[in-house]
Amino acid sequence: MPHPAPSPEQFASDNYSGICPEALDYSLQANQGSAPAYGDDIWTQKAADYFRELFEIDCEVFFVFNGTAANSLALAALCQSYHSVICHETAHIETDECGAPEFASNGSKLLLGPGENGRLTPSAIEAIVQKRSDIHYPKPKVVSLTQATELGTLYQIEELRAIQAVAQRHNLRIHMDGARFANAVAALKVAPAEITWKAGVDVVCFCGTKNGTAVGEAILFFNRDLAEDFAYRCKQAGQLASKMRFISAPWLGLLETGAWLRNAEHANACAAYLEQQLRQIPGIELLCPREANAVFVKLPEAVIVSLRAQGWLFYSFIGTGGVRFMCSWASTRARIDELVADVKRAMLLPV
Ligand SMILES: *Cc1c(COP(=O)(O)O)cnc(C)c1O
């Protein structure tokens, strides 16, 4: 049987992309000879050290297979089963993890707060904390922030600092879902430390898959006490890779070559270009500001149907329900132009 021909690039998600050359190159290098299993290899050691250098802190580093596991296990380490986790109502941990955070924590409840454009606000957090303080309500213990958010927007440093202040006042820990952490760093042009531990973040789940690896997320505990026995939690959850080097080596490839940031800059720039092209089409409305690698637009239903009929794949259930176009390290200008031309045709406009 012949293998299927490669499909053209889509904008449904950044995880539609393949493995970037740097990650693939390091995987091939790691594939020489044998190496100790379960993370006791040189690749894992070097990748962990690189994270410590990049974040300018002696953090604890763990690798798991995917983002759902990273978020769920990290949250479970931050609270007891009778605690609660405050997050935005569109947070991935609430809408797209099938209850895994509650499952991994034996029942810690997620408490949802509002906020414009996917960003949780200090006042929303304050309101949730103040709502109840009696024994019958799950005690708030963690704030979970997604950077960049599910709506492709960013928390600025000042916003993180304001949330840190509320968290400190109420003894809350801060978890960061960094599914698109690299895109946030690239867009904000800040050192990773500035938007994590220097802003009170205790743990960040840094996604490799959406940045250019095949699989594997890094969990960085800046608050090392919270990482006590975390390795056991990962193992029990089936998240300890025995051939760990094939998760850590591609990560080292991203980090050591600078590809992690270049990939994110490229994805953001592609989204900026797509936004600029779509904005020129009369009748197309941007649903929220484009700040990283996602563009959310409102399209007429007939246009959505037409695009789908032409083979375009995209989500229309995320966040506010508009169409989401997501760019990645592999996005090309030519393919964006094709998409824009098809949108114009579907709107009966000259191309
Ligand atoms: C993709 C994504 C994740 C991780 O999802 P997995 O499919 O479990 O790897 C987590 N948070 C957000 C915001 C995401 O977009």
CSV table of C-alpha atoms and ligand atoms in Angstrom, one decimal:
chain,number,residue,atom,x,y,z
A,1,MET,CA,0.0,0.0,0.0
A,2,PRO,CA,1.4,3.4,-0.9
A,3,HIS,CA,1.6,6.0,1.9
A,4,PRO,CA,-0.9,8.9,1.6
A,5,ALA,CA,0.5,12.0,0.0
A,6,PRO,CA,1.2,14.9,2.3
A,7,SER,CA,-1.8,17.1,3.0
A,8,PRO,CA,-1.6,20.8,2.5
A,9,GLU,CA,-1.1,22.9,5.6
A,10,GLN,CA,-4.2,23.8,7.7
A,11,PHE,CA,-4.9,26.5,10.2
A,12,ALA,CA,-7.0,24.5,12.6
A,13,SER,CA,-4.4,24.3,15.3
A,14,ASP,CA,-0.7,24.6,15.8
A,15,ASN,CA,-0.6,20.9,16.6
A,16,TYR,CA,-1.5,20.1,13.0
A,17,SER,CA,2.1,20.9,12.2
A,18,GLY,CA,4.8,18.3,11.9
A,19,ILE,CA,8.1,18.1,13.8
A,20,CYS,CA,10.4,21.1,13.1
A,21,PRO,CA,13.9,20.4,11.7
A,22,GLU,CA,15.8,21.2,14.9
A,23,ALA,CA,13.7,18.8,17.0
A,24,LEU,CA,13.9,16.1,14.4
A,25,ASP,CA,17.7,16.5,14.1
A,26,TYR,CA,18.2,16.1,17.9
A,27,SER,CA,15.8,13.1,17.9
A,28,LEU,CA,18.0,11.4,15.3
A,29,GLN,CA,21.2,12.3,17.2
A,30,ALA,CA,19.6,10.8,20.4
A,31,ASN,CA,18.9,7.6,18.4
A,32,GLN,CA,22.5,6.5,18.4
A,33,GLY,CA,23.4,3.8,20.7
A,34,SER,CA,21.6,3.0,23.9
A,35,ALA,CA,20.9,5.3,26.9
A,36,PRO,CA,19.7,4.9,30.4
A,37,ALA,CA,15.9,4.8,30.6
A,38,TYR,CA,13.3,6.8,32.6
A,39,GLY,CA,15.1,10.1,32.3
A,40,ASP,CA,18.5,9.1,33.6
A,41,ASP,CA,20.1,10.0,30.3
A,42,ILE,CA,22.3,12.9,29.2
A,43,TRP,CA,19.7,14.4,26.9
A,44,THR,CA,17.2,14.8,29.7
A,45,GLN,CA,19.9,16.2,32.0
A,46,LYS,CA,20.9,18.7,29.4
A,47,ALA,CA,17.4,19.8,28.5
A,48,ALA,CA,16.6,20.3,32.2
A,49,ASP,CA,19.7,22.3,32.7
A,50,TYR,CA,18.9,24.4,29.7
A,51,PHE,CA,15.5,25.2,31.2
A,52,ARG,CA,17.2,26.4,34.4
A,53,GLU,CA,19.5,28.6,32.4
A,54,LEU,CA,16.7,30.0,30.2
A,55,PHE,CA,14.4,30.8,33.2
A,56,GLU,CA,17.4,32.0,35.3
A,57,ILE,CA,16.4,29.9,38.2
A,58,ASP,CA,17.2,26.5,39.7
A,59,CYS,CA,13.7,25.0,39.0
A,60,GLU,CA,12.6,21.4,39.1
A,61,VAL,CA,11.9,20.0,35.6
A,62,PHE,CA,9.7,17.1,34.5
A,63,PHE,CA,8.6,15.9,31.1
A,64,VAL,CA,5.2,14.3,30.4
A,65,PHE,CA,3.5,13.2,27.2
A,66,ASN,CA,0.9,15.9,26.7
A,67,GLY,CA,-0.7,19.1,27.9
A,68,THR,CA,-3.7,17.6,29.6
A,69,ALA,CA,-1.4,15.5,31.8
A,70,ALA,CA,1.0,18.4,32.5
A,71,ASN,CA,-1.8,20.7,33.6
A,72,SER,CA,-3.7,18.0,35.6
A,73,LEU,CA,-0.7,16.6,37.4
A,74,ALA,CA,0.7,20.1,38.2
A,75,LEU,CA,-2.6,21.3,39.5
A,76,ALA,CA,-2.9,18.2,41.6
A,77,ALA,CA,0.5,18.9,43.2
A,78,LEU,CA,-0.7,22.5,44.1
A,79,CYS,CA,-3.8,21.6,46.0
A,80,GLN,CA,-5.6,19.0,48.1
A,81,SER,CA,-8.8,17.4,46.9
A,82,TYR,CA,-10.9,19.8,49.1
A,83,HIS,CA,-9.3,22.8,47.5
A,84,SER,CA,-10.5,24.7,44.4
A,85,VAL,CA,-8.7,26.1,41.3
A,86,ILE,CA,-9.8,29.5,39.9
A,87,CYS,CA,-9.6,29.8,36.2
A,88,HIS,CA,-11.1,31.7,33.3
A,89,GLU,CA,-14.4,30.3,31.9
A,90,THR,CA,-12.8,29.5,28.6
A,91,ALA,CA,-9.7,27.8,30.2
A,92,HIS,CA,-8.6,24.6,28.5
A,93,ILE,CA,-8.5,22.9,31.9
A,94,GLU,CA,-12.3,23.6,32.1
A,95,THR,CA,-13.4,23.1,28.5
A,96,ASP,CA,-11.0,20.7,26.8
A,97,GLU,CA,-9.5,18.3,29.3
A,98,CYS,CA,-12.5,16.0,29.9
A,99,GLY,CA,-12.3,16.6,33.7
A,100,ALA,CA,-8.7,15.4,34.0
A,101,PRO,CA,-7.7,18.1,36.5
A,102,GLU,CA,-10.5,17.1,38.8
A,103,PHE,CA,-9.7,13.4,38.2
A,104,ALA,CA,-6.0,13.8,38.9
A,105,SER,CA,-6.6,15.8,42.0
A,106,ASN,CA,-9.3,13.5,43.4
A,107,GLY,CA,-11.9,16.2,43.1
A,108,SER,CA,-10.5,19.7,43.4
A,109,LYS,CA,-13.2,21.8,41.9
A,110,LEU,CA,-12.6,24.4,39.2
A,111,LEU,CA,-14.2,27.7,39.9
A,112,LEU,CA,-14.8,29.8,36.8
A,113,GLY,CA,-14.3,33.5,36.5
A,114,PRO,CA,-15.1,36.0,33.7
A,115,GLY,CA,-12.7,38.4,32.0
A,116,GLU,CA,-12.6,40.1,28.6
A,117,ASN,CA,-10.8,38.3,25.7
A,118,GLY,CA,-9.9,35.2,27.7
A,119,ARG,CA,-8.1,37.0,30.5
A,120,LEU,CA,-9.0,36.4,34.1
A,121,THR,CA,-9.0,39.6,36.1
A,122,PRO,CA,-7.8,40.3,39.7
A,123,SER,CA,-11.4,41.5,40.5
A,124,ALA,CA,-12.9,38.2,39.2
A,125,ILE,CA,-10.4,36.2,41.4
A,126,GLU,CA,-11.2,38.5,44.4
A,127,ALA,CA,-14.9,38.0,43.9
A,128,ILE,CA,-14.6,34.2,43.8
A,129,VAL,CA,-12.5,34.1,46.9
A,130,GLN,CA,-14.8,36.5,48.8
A,131,LYS,CA,-18.0,34.7,47.7
A,132,ARG,CA,-17.8,32.1,50.5
A,133,SER,CA,-15.4,31.2,53.3
A,134,ASP,CA,-17.5,28.6,55.1
A,135,ILE,CA,-16.7,24.9,55.5
A,136,HIS,CA,-19.2,23.9,52.8
A,137,TYR,CA,-17.4,25.5,49.9
A,138,PRO,CA,-14.2,24.1,48.3
A,139,LYS,CA,-11.4,26.4,49.5
A,140,PRO,CA,-9.7,28.4,46.7
A,141,LYS,CA,-6.0,27.4,46.6
A,142,VAL,CA,-4.8,27.9,43.0
A,143,VAL,CA,-5.2,30.5,40.2
A,144,SER,CA,-4.6,29.0,36.8
A,145,LEU,CA,-3.7,31.3,34.0
A,146,THR,CA,-3.2,30.5,30.3
A,147,GLN,CA,-0.4,32.4,28.5
A,148,ALA,CA,-1.2,33.1,25.7
A,149,THR,CA,-4.9,32.7,26.5
A,150,GLU,CA,-7.3,30.4,24.7
A,151,LEU,CA,-8.5,33.4,22.8
A,152,GLY,CA,-5.0,34.2,21.6
A,153,THR,CA,-4.5,37.2,23.8
A,154,LEU,CA,-1.8,37.9,26.3
A,155,TYR,CA,-1.4,38.8,30.0
A,156,GLN,CA,0.9,41.8,30.2
A,157,ILE,CA,3.5,41.8,33.0
A,158,GLU,CA,1.5,44.4,34.9
A,159,GLU,CA,-1.6,42.2,34.7
A,160,LEU,CA,0.3,39.2,36.0
A,161,ARG,CA,1.7,41.4,38.9
A,162,ALA,CA,-1.8,42.5,39.8
A,163,ILE,CA,-3.0,38.9,39.9
A,164,GLN,CA,0.1,38.0,41.9
A,165,ALA,CA,-1.0,40.6,44.5
A,166,VAL,CA,-4.4,39.1,44.9
A,167,ALA,CA,-2.9,35.6,45.1
A,168,GLN,CA,-0.5,36.7,47.8
A,169,ARG,CA,-3.3,38.3,49.8
A,170,HIS,CA,-5.3,35.1,49.8
A,171,ASN,CA,-2.5,32.6,49.9
A,172,LEU,CA,-3.2,31.2,46.4
A,173,ARG,CA,-0.7,29.5,44.3
A,174,ILE,CA,-0.3,30.3,40.6
A,175,HIS,CA,-0.3,27.7,37.8
A,176,MET,CA,0.4,28.7,34.2
A,177,ASP,CA,-0.9,26.7,31.2
A,178,GLY,CA,1.9,27.5,28.7
A,179,ALA,CA,0.4,25.7,25.7
A,180,ARG,CA,1.6,28.7,23.8
A,181,PHE,CA,4.1,30.1,26.3
A,182,ALA,CA,6.8,30.5,23.6
A,183,ASN,CA,4.3,32.6,21.5
A,184,ALA,CA,3.7,34.8,24.5
A,185,VAL,CA,7.4,35.3,25.2
A,186,ALA,CA,8.0,36.1,21.5
A,187,ALA,CA,5.1,38.6,21.4
A,188,LEU,CA,5.8,40.3,24.7
A,189,LYS,CA,9.6,40.4,24.0
A,190,VAL,CA,10.4,39.6,27.6
A,191,ALA,CA,12.6,37.2,29.5
A,192,PRO,CA,10.7,34.0,30.4
A,193,ALA,CA,11.5,34.8,34.1
A,194,GLU,CA,9.6,38.1,33.9
A,195,ILE,CA,6.3,36.5,33.1
A,196,THR,CA,6.7,33.4,35.4
A,197,TRP,CA,8.4,33.2,38.7
A,198,LYS,CA,9.1,36.9,39.0
A,199,ALA,CA,5.4,37.4,38.7
A,200,GLY,CA,4.6,34.8,41.3
A,201,VAL,CA,4.0,31.8,39.0
A,202,ASP,CA,4.8,28.6,41.0
A,203,VAL,CA,4.6,26.2,38.1
A,204,VAL,CA,4.5,26.5,34.3
A,205,CYS,CA,3.5,23.8,31.9
A,206,PHE,CA,5.6,24.6,28.8
A,207,CYS,CA,4.2,23.0,25.6
A,208,GLY,CA,6.6,21.4,23.1
A,209,THR,CA,4.1,19.9,20.8
A,210,LYS,CA,2.6,23.2,19.6
A,211,ASN,CA,6.1,24.7,19.3
A,212,GLY,CA,7.7,22.0,17.1
A,213,THR,CA,8.2,18.6,18.8
A,214,ALA,CA,6.1,15.5,18.1
A,215,VAL,CA,5.2,15.0,21.8
A,216,GLY,CA,6.2,16.1,25.2
A,217,GLU,CA,5.6,18.9,27.6
A,218,ALA,CA,7.9,20.3,30.2
A,219,ILE,CA,6.7,21.1,33.7
A,220,LEU,CA,8.8,23.6,35.5
A,221,PHE,CA,8.4,24.0,39.3
A,222,PHE,CA,9.9,27.4,40.4
A,223,ASN,CA,8.5,26.6,43.8
A,224,ARG,CA,10.6,23.5,44.4
A,225,ASP,CA,8.8,22.5,47.6
A,226,LEU,CA,5.7,21.9,45.5
A,227,ALA,CA,7.6,19.4,43.4
A,228,GLU,CA,8.1,17.0,46.3
A,229,ASP,CA,7.3,13.4,45.1
A,230,PHE,CA,6.1,14.8,41.8
A,231,ALA,CA,8.0,12.1,40.0
A,232,TYR,CA,5.9,9.5,41.7
A,233,ARG,CA,2.7,11.3,40.6
A,234,CYS,CA,3.9,11.2,37.0
A,235,LYS,CA,4.8,7.6,37.2
A,236,GLN,CA,1.5,6.6,38.8
A,237,ALA,CA,-0.4,8.5,36.1
A,238,GLY,CA,1.4,6.6,33.3
A,239,GLN,CA,3.3,9.7,32.3
A,240,LEU,CA,6.9,8.6,32.9
A,241,ALA,CA,8.4,7.8,29.5
A,242,SER,CA,10.9,5.0,29.6
A,243,LYS,CA,12.7,6.2,26.5
A,244,MET,CA,12.6,9.7,27.9
A,245,ARG,CA,15.4,10.8,25.7
A,246,PHE,CA,13.0,11.0,22.7
A,247,ILE,CA,11.0,13.6,24.6
A,248,SER,CA,13.9,15.5,26.0
A,249,ALA,CA,16.3,15.5,23.0
A,250,PRO,CA,13.9,17.3,20.7
A,251,TRP,CA,13.3,19.8,23.5
A,252,LEU,CA,17.0,20.3,23.7
A,253,GLY,CA,17.0,20.9,20.0
A,254,LEU,CA,14.4,23.6,20.4
A,255,LEU,CA,16.2,25.3,23.2
A,256,GLU,CA,19.8,25.0,22.3
A,257,THR,CA,19.3,26.2,18.7
A,258,GLY,CA,16.9,29.0,19.7
A,259,ALA,CA,14.2,27.3,17.5
A,260,TRP,CA,11.7,27.6,20.3
A,261,LEU,CA,11.6,31.4,20.0
A,262,ARG,CA,12.1,31.5,16.2
A,263,ASN,CA,9.2,29.1,15.7
A,264,ALA,CA,7.0,31.2,17.9
A,265,GLU,CA,8.0,34.4,16.2
A,266,HIS,CA,7.3,32.9,12.9
A,267,ALA,CA,3.9,31.7,14.0
A,268,ASN,CA,3.0,35.1,15.5
A,269,ALA,CA,4.2,36.9,12.3
A,270,CYS,CA,2.1,34.6,10.1
A,271,ALA,CA,-1.0,35.3,12.3
A,272,ALA,CA,-0.3,39.0,12.0
A,273,TYR,CA,-0.1,38.7,8.2
A,274,LEU,CA,-3.3,36.7,8.1
A,275,GLU,CA,-5.1,39.2,10.3
A,276,GLN,CA,-3.9,42.1,8.1
A,277,GLN,CA,-5.2,40.3,5.0
A,278,LEU,CA,-8.6,39.4,6.6
A,279,ARG,CA,-9.1,42.9,7.9
A,280,GLN,CA,-9.1,44.2,4.3
A,281,ILE,CA,-12.1,42.1,3.5
A,282,PRO,CA,-15.3,44.1,4.0
A,283,GLY,CA,-17.8,42.3,6.3
A,284,ILE,CA,-15.2,40.4,8.3
A,285,GLU,CA,-15.1,41.1,12.0
A,286,LEU,CA,-12.2,40.3,14.3
A,287,LEU,CA,-13.6,38.8,17.5
A,288,CYS,CA,-10.7,39.7,19.7
A,289,PRO,CA,-7.4,41.4,19.4
A,290,ARG,CA,-4.7,39.3,17.6
A,291,GLU,CA,-1.8,39.2,20.0
A,292,ALA,CA,0.0,35.9,19.4
A,293,ASN,CA,-0.5,33.2,16.8
A,294,ALA,CA,-4.3,32.9,16.7
A,295,VAL,CA,-6.8,34.9,14.6
A,296,PHE,CA,-10.5,34.8,15.7
A,297,VAL,CA,-13.0,36.0,13.1
A,298,LYS,CA,-16.7,36.1,12.6
A,299,LEU,CA,-17.6,34.7,9.2
A,300,PRO,CA,-21.1,34.3,7.7
A,301,GLU,CA,-22.4,30.7,8.0
A,302,ALA,CA,-22.4,30.3,4.2
A,303,VAL,CA,-18.7,31.2,4.1
A,304,ILE,CA,-17.9,28.6,6.8
A,305,VAL,CA,-19.8,25.9,4.8
A,306,SER,CA,-18.0,26.9,1.6
A,307,LEU,CA,-14.5,26.9,3.2
A,308,ARG,CA,-15.2,23.5,4.7
A,309,ALA,CA,-16.4,22.2,1.4
A,310,GLN,CA,-13.2,23.2,-0.2
A,311,GLY,CA,-11.2,21.2,2.3
A,312,TRP,CA,-10.3,23.8,4.9
A,313,LEU,CA,-10.1,22.5,8.4
A,314,PHE,CA,-10.7,24.8,11.4
A,315,TYR,CA,-12.4,25.0,14.8
A,316,SER,CA,-15.5,27.1,15.4
A,317,PHE,CA,-16.3,26.1,19.0
A,318,ILE,CA,-13.4,27.6,20.9
A,319,GLY,CA,-13.9,30.6,23.1
A,320,THR,CA,-16.6,32.8,21.7
A,321,GLY,CA,-17.7,30.6,18.9
A,322,GLY,CA,-16.1,32.4,16.0
A,323,VAL,CA,-13.7,30.7,13.5
A,324,ARG,CA,-10.2,30.3,14.8
A,325,PHE,CA,-7.3,30.3,12.5
A,326,MET,CA,-4.1,29.2,14.2
A,327,CYS,CA,-0.6,29.6,12.8
A,328,SER,CA,2.5,27.5,13.6
A,329,TRP,CA,6.2,27.2,12.9
A,330,ALA,CA,5.3,25.5,9.6
A,331,SER,CA,2.8,28.1,8.3
A,332,THR,CA,3.6,29.6,4.9
A,333,ARG,CA,2.6,32.9,3.4
A,334,ALA,CA,1.5,31.1,0.2
A,335,ARG,CA,-1.0,29.0,2.1
A,336,ILE,CA,-2.3,32.0,4.0
A,337,ASP,CA,-2.8,33.7,0.6
A,338,GLU,CA,-4.8,30.7,-0.6
A,339,LEU,CA,-7.0,30.8,2.5
A,340,VAL,CA,-7.6,34.5,2.1
A,341,ALA,CA,-8.5,34.0,-1.6
A,342,ASP,CA,-10.9,31.3,-0.7
A,343,VAL,CA,-12.6,33.4,1.9
A,344,LYS,CA,-12.9,36.2,-0.6
A,345,ARG,CA,-14.4,33.9,-3.2
A,346,ALA,CA,-16.8,32.5,-0.7
A,347,MET,CA,-17.9,36.1,0.0
A,348,LEU,CA,-18.4,36.6,-3.7
A,349,LEU,CA,-15.6,39.2,-3.8
A,350,PRO,CA,-13.0,39.6,-6.5
A,351,VAL,CA,-9.7,37.8,-5.6
B,1,LIG,C1,-3.3,22.3,23.3
B,1,LIG,C2,-3.5,22.9,24.6
B,1,LIG,C3,-3.2,22.2,25.8
B,1,LIG,C4,-2.7,20.7,25.7
B,1,LIG,O1,-3.5,19.8,25.1
B,1,LIG,P1,-3.1,18.3,24.9
B,1,LIG,O2,-3.9,18.0,23.7
B,1,LIG,O3,-3.5,17.6,26.1
B,1,LIG,O4,-1.7,18.2,24.6
B,1,LIG,C5,-3.4,22.8,27.0
B,1,LIG,N1,-3.8,24.0,27.1
B,1,LIG,C6,-4.2,24.8,26.0
B,1,LIG,C7,-4.6,26.2,26.2
B,1,LIG,C8,-4.0,24.2,24.7
B,1,LIG,O5,-4.4,25.0,23.7
